[in-house]
PDB file of C-alpha atoms in Angstrom:
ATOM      1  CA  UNK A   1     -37.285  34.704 -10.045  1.00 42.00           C
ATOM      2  CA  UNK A   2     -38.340  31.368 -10.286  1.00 56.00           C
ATOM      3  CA  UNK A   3     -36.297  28.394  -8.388  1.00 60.00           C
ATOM      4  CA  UNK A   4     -33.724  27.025 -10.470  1.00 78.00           C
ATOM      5  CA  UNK A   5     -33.390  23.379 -10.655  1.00 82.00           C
ATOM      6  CA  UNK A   6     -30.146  22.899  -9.471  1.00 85.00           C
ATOM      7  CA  UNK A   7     -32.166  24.583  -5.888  1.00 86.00           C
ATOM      8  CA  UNK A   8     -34.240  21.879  -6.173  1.00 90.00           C
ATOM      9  CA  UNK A   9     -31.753  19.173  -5.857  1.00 92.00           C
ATOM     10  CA  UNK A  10     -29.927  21.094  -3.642  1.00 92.00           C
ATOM     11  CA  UNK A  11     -33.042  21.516  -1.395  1.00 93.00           C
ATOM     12  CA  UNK A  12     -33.334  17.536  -1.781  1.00 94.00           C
ATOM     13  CA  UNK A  13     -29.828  16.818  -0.572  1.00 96.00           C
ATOM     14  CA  UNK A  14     -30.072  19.119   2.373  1.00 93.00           C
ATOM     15  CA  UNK A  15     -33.623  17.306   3.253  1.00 93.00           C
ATOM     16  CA  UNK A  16     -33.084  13.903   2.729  1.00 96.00           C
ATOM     17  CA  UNK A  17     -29.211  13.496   3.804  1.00 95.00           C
ATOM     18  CA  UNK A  18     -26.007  15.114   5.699  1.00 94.00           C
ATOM     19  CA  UNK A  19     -24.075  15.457   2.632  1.00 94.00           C
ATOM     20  CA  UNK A  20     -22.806  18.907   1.131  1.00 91.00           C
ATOM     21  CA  UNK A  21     -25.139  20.579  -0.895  1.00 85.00           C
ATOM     22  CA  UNK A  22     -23.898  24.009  -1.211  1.00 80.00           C
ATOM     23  CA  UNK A  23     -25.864  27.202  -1.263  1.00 80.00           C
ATOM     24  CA  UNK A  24     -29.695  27.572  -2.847  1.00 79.00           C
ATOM     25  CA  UNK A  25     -29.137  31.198  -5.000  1.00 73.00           C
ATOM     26  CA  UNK A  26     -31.609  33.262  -5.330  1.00 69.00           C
ATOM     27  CA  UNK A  27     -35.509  32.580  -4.153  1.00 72.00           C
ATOM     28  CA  UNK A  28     -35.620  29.137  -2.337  1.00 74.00           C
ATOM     29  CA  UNK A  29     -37.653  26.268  -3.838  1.00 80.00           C
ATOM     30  CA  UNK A  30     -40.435  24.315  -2.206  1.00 82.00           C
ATOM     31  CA  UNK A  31     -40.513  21.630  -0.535  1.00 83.00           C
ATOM     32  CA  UNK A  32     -42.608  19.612  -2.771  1.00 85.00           C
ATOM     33  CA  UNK A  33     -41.004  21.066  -5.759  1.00 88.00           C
ATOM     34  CA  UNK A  34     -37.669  19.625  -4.950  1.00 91.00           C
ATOM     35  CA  UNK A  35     -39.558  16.222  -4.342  1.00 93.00           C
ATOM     36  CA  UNK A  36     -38.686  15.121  -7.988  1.00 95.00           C
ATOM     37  CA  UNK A  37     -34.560  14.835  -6.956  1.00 96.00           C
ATOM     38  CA  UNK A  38     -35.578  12.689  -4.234  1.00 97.00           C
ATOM     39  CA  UNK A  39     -34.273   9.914  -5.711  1.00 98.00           C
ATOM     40  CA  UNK A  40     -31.083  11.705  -6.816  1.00 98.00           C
ATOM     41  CA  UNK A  41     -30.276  12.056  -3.391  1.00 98.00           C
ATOM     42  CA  UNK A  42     -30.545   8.564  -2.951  1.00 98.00           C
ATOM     43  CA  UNK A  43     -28.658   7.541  -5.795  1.00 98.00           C
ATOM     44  CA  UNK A  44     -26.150   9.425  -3.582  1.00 98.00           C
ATOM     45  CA  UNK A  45     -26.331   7.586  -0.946  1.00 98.00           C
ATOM     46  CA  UNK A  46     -26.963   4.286  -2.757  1.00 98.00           C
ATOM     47  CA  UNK A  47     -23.077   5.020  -4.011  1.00 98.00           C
ATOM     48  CA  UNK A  48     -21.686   5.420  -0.932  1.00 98.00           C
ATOM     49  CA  UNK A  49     -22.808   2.549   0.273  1.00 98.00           C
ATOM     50  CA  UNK A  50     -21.791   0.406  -2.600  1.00 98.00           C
ATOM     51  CA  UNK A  51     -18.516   2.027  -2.487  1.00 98.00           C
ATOM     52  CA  UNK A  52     -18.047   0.882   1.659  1.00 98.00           C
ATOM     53  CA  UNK A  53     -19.456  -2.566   0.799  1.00 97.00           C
ATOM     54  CA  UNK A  54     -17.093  -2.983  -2.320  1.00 97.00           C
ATOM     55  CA  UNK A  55     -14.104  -2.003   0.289  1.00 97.00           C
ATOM     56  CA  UNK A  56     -15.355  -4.504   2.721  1.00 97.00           C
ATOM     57  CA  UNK A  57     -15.610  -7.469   0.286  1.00 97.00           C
ATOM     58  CA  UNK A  58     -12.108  -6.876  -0.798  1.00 96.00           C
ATOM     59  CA  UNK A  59     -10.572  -6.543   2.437  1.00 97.00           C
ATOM     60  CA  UNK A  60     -12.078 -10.239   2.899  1.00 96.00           C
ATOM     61  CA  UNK A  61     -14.636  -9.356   5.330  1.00 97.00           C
ATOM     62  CA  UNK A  62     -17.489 -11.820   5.337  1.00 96.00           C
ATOM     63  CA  UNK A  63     -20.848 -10.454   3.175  1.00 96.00           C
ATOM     64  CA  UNK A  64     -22.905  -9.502   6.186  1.00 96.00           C
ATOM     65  CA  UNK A  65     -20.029  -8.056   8.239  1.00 97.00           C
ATOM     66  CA  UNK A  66     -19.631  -5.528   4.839  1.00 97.00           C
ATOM     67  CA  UNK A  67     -23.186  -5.327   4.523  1.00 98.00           C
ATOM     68  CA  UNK A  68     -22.995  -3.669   8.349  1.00 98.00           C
ATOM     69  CA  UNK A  69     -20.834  -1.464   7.445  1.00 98.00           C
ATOM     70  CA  UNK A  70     -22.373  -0.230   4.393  1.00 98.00           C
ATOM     71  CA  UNK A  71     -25.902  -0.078   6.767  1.00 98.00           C
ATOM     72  CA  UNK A  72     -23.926   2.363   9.336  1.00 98.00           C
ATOM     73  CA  UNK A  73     -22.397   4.066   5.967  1.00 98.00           C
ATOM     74  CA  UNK A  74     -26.109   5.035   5.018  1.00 98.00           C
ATOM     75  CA  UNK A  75     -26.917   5.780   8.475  1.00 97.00           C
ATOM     76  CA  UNK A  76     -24.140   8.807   8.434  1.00 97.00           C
ATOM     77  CA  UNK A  77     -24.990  10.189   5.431  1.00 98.00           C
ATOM     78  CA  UNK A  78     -28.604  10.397   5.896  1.00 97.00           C
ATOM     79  CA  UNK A  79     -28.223  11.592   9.413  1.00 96.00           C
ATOM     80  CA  UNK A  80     -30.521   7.833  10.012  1.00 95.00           C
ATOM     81  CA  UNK A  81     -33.411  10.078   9.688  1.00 95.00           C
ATOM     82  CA  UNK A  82     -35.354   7.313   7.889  1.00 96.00           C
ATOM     83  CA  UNK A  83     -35.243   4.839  10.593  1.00 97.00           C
ATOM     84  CA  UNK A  84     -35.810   7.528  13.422  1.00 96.00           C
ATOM     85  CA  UNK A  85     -39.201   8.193  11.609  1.00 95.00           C
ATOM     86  CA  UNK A  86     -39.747   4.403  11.449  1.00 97.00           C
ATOM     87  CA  UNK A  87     -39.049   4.242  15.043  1.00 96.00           C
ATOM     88  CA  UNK A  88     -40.966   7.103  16.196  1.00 96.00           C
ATOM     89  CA  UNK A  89     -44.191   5.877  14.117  1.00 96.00           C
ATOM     90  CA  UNK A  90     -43.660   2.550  15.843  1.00 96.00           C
ATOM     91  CA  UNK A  91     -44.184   4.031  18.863  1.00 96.00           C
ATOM     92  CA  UNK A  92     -46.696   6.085  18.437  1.00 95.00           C
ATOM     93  CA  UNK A  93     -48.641   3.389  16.854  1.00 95.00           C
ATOM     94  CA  UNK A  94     -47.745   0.863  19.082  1.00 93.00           C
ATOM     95  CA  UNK A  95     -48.101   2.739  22.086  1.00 89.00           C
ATOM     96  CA  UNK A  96     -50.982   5.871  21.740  1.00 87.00           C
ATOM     97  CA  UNK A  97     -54.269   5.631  22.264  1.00 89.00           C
ATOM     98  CA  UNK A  98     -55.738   7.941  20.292  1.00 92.00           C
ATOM     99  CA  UNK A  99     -54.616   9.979  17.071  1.00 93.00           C
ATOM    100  CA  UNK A 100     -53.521  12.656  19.313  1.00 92.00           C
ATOM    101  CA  UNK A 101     -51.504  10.733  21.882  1.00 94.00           C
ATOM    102  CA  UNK A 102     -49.604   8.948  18.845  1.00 93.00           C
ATOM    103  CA  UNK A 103     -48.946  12.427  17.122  1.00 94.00           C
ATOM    104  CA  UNK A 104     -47.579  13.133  20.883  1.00 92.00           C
ATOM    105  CA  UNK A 105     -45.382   9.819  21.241  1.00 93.00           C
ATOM    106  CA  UNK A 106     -44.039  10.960  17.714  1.00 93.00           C
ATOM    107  CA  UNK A 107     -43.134  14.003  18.141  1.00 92.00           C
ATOM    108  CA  UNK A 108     -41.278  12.773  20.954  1.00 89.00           C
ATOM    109  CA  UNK A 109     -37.467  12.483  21.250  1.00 86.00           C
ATOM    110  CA  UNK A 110     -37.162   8.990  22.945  1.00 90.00           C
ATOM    111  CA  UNK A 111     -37.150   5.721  21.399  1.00 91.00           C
ATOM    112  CA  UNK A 112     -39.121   3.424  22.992  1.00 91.00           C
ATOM    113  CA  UNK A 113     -39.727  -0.560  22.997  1.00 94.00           C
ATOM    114  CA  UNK A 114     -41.515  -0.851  19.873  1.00 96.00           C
ATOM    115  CA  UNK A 115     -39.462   1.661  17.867  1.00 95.00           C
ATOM    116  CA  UNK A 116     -36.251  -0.432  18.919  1.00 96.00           C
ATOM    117  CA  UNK A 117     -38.329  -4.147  17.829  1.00 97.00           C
ATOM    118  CA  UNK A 118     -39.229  -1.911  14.717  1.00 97.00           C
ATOM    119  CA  UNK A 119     -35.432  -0.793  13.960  1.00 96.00           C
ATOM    120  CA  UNK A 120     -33.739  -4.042  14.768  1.00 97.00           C
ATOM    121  CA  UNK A 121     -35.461  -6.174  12.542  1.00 97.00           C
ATOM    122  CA  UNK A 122     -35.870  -3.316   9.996  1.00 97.00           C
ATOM    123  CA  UNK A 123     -31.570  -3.350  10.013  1.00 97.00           C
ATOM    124  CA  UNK A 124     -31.684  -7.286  10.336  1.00 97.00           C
ATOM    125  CA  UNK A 125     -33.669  -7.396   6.915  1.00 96.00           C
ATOM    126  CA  UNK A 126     -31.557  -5.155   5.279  1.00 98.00           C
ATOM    127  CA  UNK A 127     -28.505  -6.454   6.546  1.00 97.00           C
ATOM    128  CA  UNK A 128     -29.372  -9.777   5.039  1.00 97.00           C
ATOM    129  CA  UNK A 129     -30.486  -8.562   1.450  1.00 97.00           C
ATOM    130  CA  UNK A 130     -27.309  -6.670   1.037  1.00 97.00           C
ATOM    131  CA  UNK A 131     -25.535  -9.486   1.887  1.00 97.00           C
ATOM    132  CA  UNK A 132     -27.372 -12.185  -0.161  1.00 96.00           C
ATOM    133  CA  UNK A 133     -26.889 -10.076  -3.018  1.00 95.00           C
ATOM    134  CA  UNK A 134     -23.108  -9.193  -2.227  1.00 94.00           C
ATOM    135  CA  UNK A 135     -22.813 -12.538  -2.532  1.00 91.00           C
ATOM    136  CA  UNK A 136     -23.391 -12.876  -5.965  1.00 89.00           C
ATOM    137  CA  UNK A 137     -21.934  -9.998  -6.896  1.00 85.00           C
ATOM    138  CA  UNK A 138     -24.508  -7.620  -8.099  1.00 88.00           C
ATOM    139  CA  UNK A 139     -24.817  -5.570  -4.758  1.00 94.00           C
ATOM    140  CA  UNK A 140     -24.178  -2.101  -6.060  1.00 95.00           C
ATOM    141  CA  UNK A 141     -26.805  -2.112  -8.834  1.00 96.00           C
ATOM    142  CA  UNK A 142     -29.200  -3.011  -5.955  1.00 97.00           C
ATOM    143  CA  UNK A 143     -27.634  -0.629  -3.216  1.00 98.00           C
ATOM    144  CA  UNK A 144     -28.242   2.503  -6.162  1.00 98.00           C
ATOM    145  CA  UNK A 145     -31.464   1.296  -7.706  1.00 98.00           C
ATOM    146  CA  UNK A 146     -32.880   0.653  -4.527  1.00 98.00           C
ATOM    147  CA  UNK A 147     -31.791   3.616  -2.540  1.00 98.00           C
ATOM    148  CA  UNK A 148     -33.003   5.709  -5.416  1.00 98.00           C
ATOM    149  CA  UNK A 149     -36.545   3.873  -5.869  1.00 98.00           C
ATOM    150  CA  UNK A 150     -37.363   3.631  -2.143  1.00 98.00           C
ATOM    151  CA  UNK A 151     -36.925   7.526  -2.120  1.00 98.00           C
ATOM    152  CA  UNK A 152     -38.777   7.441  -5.641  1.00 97.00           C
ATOM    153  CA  UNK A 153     -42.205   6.579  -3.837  1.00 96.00           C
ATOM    154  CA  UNK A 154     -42.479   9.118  -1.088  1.00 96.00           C
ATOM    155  CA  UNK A 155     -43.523  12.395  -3.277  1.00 95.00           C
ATOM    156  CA  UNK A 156     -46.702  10.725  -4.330  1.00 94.00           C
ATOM    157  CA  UNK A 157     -47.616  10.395  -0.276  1.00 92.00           C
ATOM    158  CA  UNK A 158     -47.402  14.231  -0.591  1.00 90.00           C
ATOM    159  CA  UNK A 159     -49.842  14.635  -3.575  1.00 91.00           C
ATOM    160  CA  UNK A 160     -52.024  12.196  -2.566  1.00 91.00           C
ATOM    161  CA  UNK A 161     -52.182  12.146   1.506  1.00 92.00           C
ATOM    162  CA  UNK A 162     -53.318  15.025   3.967  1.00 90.00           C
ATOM    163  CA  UNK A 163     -51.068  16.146   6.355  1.00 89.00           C
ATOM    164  CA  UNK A 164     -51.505  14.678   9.934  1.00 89.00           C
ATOM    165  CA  UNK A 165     -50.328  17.960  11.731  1.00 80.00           C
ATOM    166  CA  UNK A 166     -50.956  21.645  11.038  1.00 74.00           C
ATOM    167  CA  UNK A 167     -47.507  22.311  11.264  1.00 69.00           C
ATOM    168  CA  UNK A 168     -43.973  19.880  10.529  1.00 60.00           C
ATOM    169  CA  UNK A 169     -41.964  19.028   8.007  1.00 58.00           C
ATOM    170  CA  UNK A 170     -45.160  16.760   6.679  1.00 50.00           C
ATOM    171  CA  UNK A 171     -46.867  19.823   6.639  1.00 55.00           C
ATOM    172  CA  UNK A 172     -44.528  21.792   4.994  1.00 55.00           C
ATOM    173  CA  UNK A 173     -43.793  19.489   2.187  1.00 56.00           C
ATOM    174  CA  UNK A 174     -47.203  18.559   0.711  1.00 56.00           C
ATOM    175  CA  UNK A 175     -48.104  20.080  -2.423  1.00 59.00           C
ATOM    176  CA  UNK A 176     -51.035  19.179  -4.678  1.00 68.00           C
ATOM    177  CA  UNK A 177     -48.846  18.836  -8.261  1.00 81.00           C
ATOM    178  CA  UNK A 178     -48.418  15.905  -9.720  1.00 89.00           C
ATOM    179  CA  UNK A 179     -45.521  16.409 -11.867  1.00 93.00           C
ATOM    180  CA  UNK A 180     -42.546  16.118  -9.502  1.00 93.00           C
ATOM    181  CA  UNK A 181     -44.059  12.695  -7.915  1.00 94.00           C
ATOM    182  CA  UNK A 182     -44.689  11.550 -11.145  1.00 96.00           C
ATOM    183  CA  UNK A 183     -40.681  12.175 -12.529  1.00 96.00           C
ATOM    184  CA  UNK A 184     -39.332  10.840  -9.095  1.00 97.00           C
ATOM    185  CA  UNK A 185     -41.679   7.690 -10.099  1.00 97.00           C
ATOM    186  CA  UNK A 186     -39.559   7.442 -13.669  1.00 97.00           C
ATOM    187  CA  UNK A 187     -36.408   8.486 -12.020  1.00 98.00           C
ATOM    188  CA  UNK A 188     -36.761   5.564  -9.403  1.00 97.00           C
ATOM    189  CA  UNK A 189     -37.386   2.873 -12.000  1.00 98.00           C
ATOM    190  CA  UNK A 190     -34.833   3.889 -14.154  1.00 98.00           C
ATOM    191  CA  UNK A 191     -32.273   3.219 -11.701  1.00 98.00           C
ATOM    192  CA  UNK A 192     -33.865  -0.322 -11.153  1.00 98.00           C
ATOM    193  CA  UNK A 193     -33.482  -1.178 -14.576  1.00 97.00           C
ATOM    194  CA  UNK A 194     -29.728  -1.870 -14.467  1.00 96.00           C
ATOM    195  CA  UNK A 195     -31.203  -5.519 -12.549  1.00 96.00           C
ATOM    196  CA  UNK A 196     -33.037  -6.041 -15.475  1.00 95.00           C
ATOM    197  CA  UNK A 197     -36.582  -5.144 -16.679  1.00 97.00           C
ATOM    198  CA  UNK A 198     -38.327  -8.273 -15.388  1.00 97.00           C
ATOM    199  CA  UNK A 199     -36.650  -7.738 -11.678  1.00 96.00           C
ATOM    200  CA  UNK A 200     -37.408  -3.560 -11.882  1.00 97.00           C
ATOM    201  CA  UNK A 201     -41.148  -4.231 -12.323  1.00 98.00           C
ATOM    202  CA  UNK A 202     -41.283  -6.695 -10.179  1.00 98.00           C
ATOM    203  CA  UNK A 203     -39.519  -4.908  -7.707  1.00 97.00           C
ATOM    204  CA  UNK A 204     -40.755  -1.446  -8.585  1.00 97.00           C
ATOM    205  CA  UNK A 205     -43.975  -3.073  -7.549  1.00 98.00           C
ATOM    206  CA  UNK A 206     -43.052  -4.172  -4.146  1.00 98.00           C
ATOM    207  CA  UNK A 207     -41.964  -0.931  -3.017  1.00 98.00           C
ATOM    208  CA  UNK A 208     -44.922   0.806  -4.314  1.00 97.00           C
ATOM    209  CA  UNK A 209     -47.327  -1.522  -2.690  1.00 98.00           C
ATOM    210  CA  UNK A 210     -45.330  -1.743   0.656  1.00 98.00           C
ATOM    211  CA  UNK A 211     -45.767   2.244   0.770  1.00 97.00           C
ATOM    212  CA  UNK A 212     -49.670   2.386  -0.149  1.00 97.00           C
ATOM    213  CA  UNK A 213     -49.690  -0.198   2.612  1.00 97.00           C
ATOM    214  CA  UNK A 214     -48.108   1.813   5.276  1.00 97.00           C
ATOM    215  CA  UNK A 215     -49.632   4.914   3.987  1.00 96.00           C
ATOM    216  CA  UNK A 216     -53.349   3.189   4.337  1.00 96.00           C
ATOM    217  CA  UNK A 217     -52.243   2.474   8.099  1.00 96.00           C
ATOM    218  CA  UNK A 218     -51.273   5.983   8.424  1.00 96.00           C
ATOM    219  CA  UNK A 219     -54.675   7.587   7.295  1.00 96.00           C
ATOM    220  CA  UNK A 220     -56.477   5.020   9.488  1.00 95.00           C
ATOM    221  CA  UNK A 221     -53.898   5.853  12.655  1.00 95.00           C
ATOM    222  CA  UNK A 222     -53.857   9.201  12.407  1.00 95.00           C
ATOM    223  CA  UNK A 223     -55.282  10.891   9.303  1.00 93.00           C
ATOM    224  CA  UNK A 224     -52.597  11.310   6.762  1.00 93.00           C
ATOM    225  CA  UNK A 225     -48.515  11.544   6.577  1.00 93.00           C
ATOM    226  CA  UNK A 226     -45.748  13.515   9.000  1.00 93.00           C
ATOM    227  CA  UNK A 227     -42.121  13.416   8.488  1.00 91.00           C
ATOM    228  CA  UNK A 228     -41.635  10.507  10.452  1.00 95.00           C
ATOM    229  CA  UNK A 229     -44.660   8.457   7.912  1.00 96.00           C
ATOM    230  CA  UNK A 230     -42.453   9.807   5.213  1.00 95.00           C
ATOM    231  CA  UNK A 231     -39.019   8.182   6.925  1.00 96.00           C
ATOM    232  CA  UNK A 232     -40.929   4.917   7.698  1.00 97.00           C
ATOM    233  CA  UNK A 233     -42.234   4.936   4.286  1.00 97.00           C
ATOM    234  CA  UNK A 234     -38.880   4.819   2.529  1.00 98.00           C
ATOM    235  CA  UNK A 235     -37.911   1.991   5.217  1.00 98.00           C
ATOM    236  CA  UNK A 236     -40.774  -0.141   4.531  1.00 98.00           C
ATOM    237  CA  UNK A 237     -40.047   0.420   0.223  1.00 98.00           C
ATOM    238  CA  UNK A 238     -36.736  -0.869   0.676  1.00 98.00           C
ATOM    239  CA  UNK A 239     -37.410  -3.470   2.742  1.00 98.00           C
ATOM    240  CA  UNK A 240     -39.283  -4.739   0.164  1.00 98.00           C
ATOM    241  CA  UNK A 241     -37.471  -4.218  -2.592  1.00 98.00           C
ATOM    242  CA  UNK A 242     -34.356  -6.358  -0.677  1.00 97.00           C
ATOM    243  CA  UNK A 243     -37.149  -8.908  -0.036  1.00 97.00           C
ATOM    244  CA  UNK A 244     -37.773  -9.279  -3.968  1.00 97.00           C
ATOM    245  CA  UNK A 245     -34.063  -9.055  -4.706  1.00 97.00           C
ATOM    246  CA  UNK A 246     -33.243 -11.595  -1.915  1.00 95.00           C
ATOM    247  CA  UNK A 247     -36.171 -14.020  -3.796  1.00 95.00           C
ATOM    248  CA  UNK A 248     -34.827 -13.800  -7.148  1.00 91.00           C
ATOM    249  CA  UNK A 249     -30.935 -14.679  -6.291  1.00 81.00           C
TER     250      UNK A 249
END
């Protein structure tokens, strides 16, 4: 029997986050075929965090205190898995030699100096987009759309980008159709719309061209995407999108 599609975004929620997803029935789905509820999962996410930075502005904490908070809210519901992978392709950039000793420093456990630079001023950035636009009221449109469209961009890296290793989640997950990147693509910018059409593009855009830009490093530094190119990936989207956002306020 084939995978259903509630599998799918069950498969997506159990991937991409800690929260409850429930049981897959019956055959389990792909990887890449549940790529397409990416962004569901961070419409999730993107809730949560609007919900914890709502709380904060109306229990009068200052914008970038709540914008903290809502940071360390996204951080337990995703299990931070996208800024270990930015971290741990910092330092295996930053540090390895050769593609195989930065597949090594990687795979490895331990954070090291340039995967702390990496995640400090990755937070830092965020912290102050969320807070620019808290300001002005219109954070939880961007906390959604963006959580959803900096999700939105990572099934394409699995269509169109080799895997690095021979084994690993990267490994697991790539799969040659189209489809699912391309309705995680629609899903993603249909969540930006709610900041207008002019902004969506514009930061649709961004995201896209901050993840071909990290994904063009990755071929170059080791030959195509892992699971931690993948977390970085979604990092670098959002950064971007805030940076857009920020612009426009």
């Amino acid at each position: 029997m084939r995978p259903s599609r509630t599998g799918e975004i069950r498969l997506a929620f159990m991937l991409l986050s800690r929260l409850p997803a429930g049981r897959i029935e019956g055959e389990a789905p792909a990887m890449a075929a549940s790529s397409w509820a990416w962004p569901l999962v961070g419409v999730a996410v993107g809730a949560i965090m609007a919900l914890v930075c709502g709380a904060g502005l109306w229990l009068g904490l200052p914008p970038l205190m709540a914008a903290l908070l809502t940071l360390a809210a996204g951080a337990l519901a995703t299990g931070a898995m996208h800024e270990d992978g930015l971290a741990d392709l910092a330092d295996g950039f930053g540090g390895g030699r050769d593609r195989a000793r930065k597949l090594e420093i990687m795979r490895d456990s331990r954070v090291g100096s340039y995967g702390v630079v990496a995640l400090a001023l990755a937070l830092a950035f965020r912290a102050i987009g969320i807070s620019t636009l808290a300001e002005t009221g219109s954070a939880t449109a961007a906390l959604i759309g963006i959580a959803a469209a900096s999700r939105a961009v990572l099934p394409a890296a699995l269509v169109l980008m080799p895997a690095a290793r021979a084994d690993g989640l990267g490994r697991s997950a790539a799969g040659a159709d189209p489809k699912p990147a391309l309705i995680a693509a629609g899903i993603g910018f249909l969540c930006l719309l709610p900041l207008g059409f002019g902004t969506a593009v514009v930061a649709g855009a961004a995201m896209a061209l901050a993840a071909t830009l990290l994904a063009g490093l990755a071929l170059r530094q080791i030959g195509g995407q892992t699971g931690d190119v993948m977390g970085a990936m979604q990092q670098v989207a959002e950064i971007a999108g805030w940076a857009v956002l920020a612009a426009s306020v």
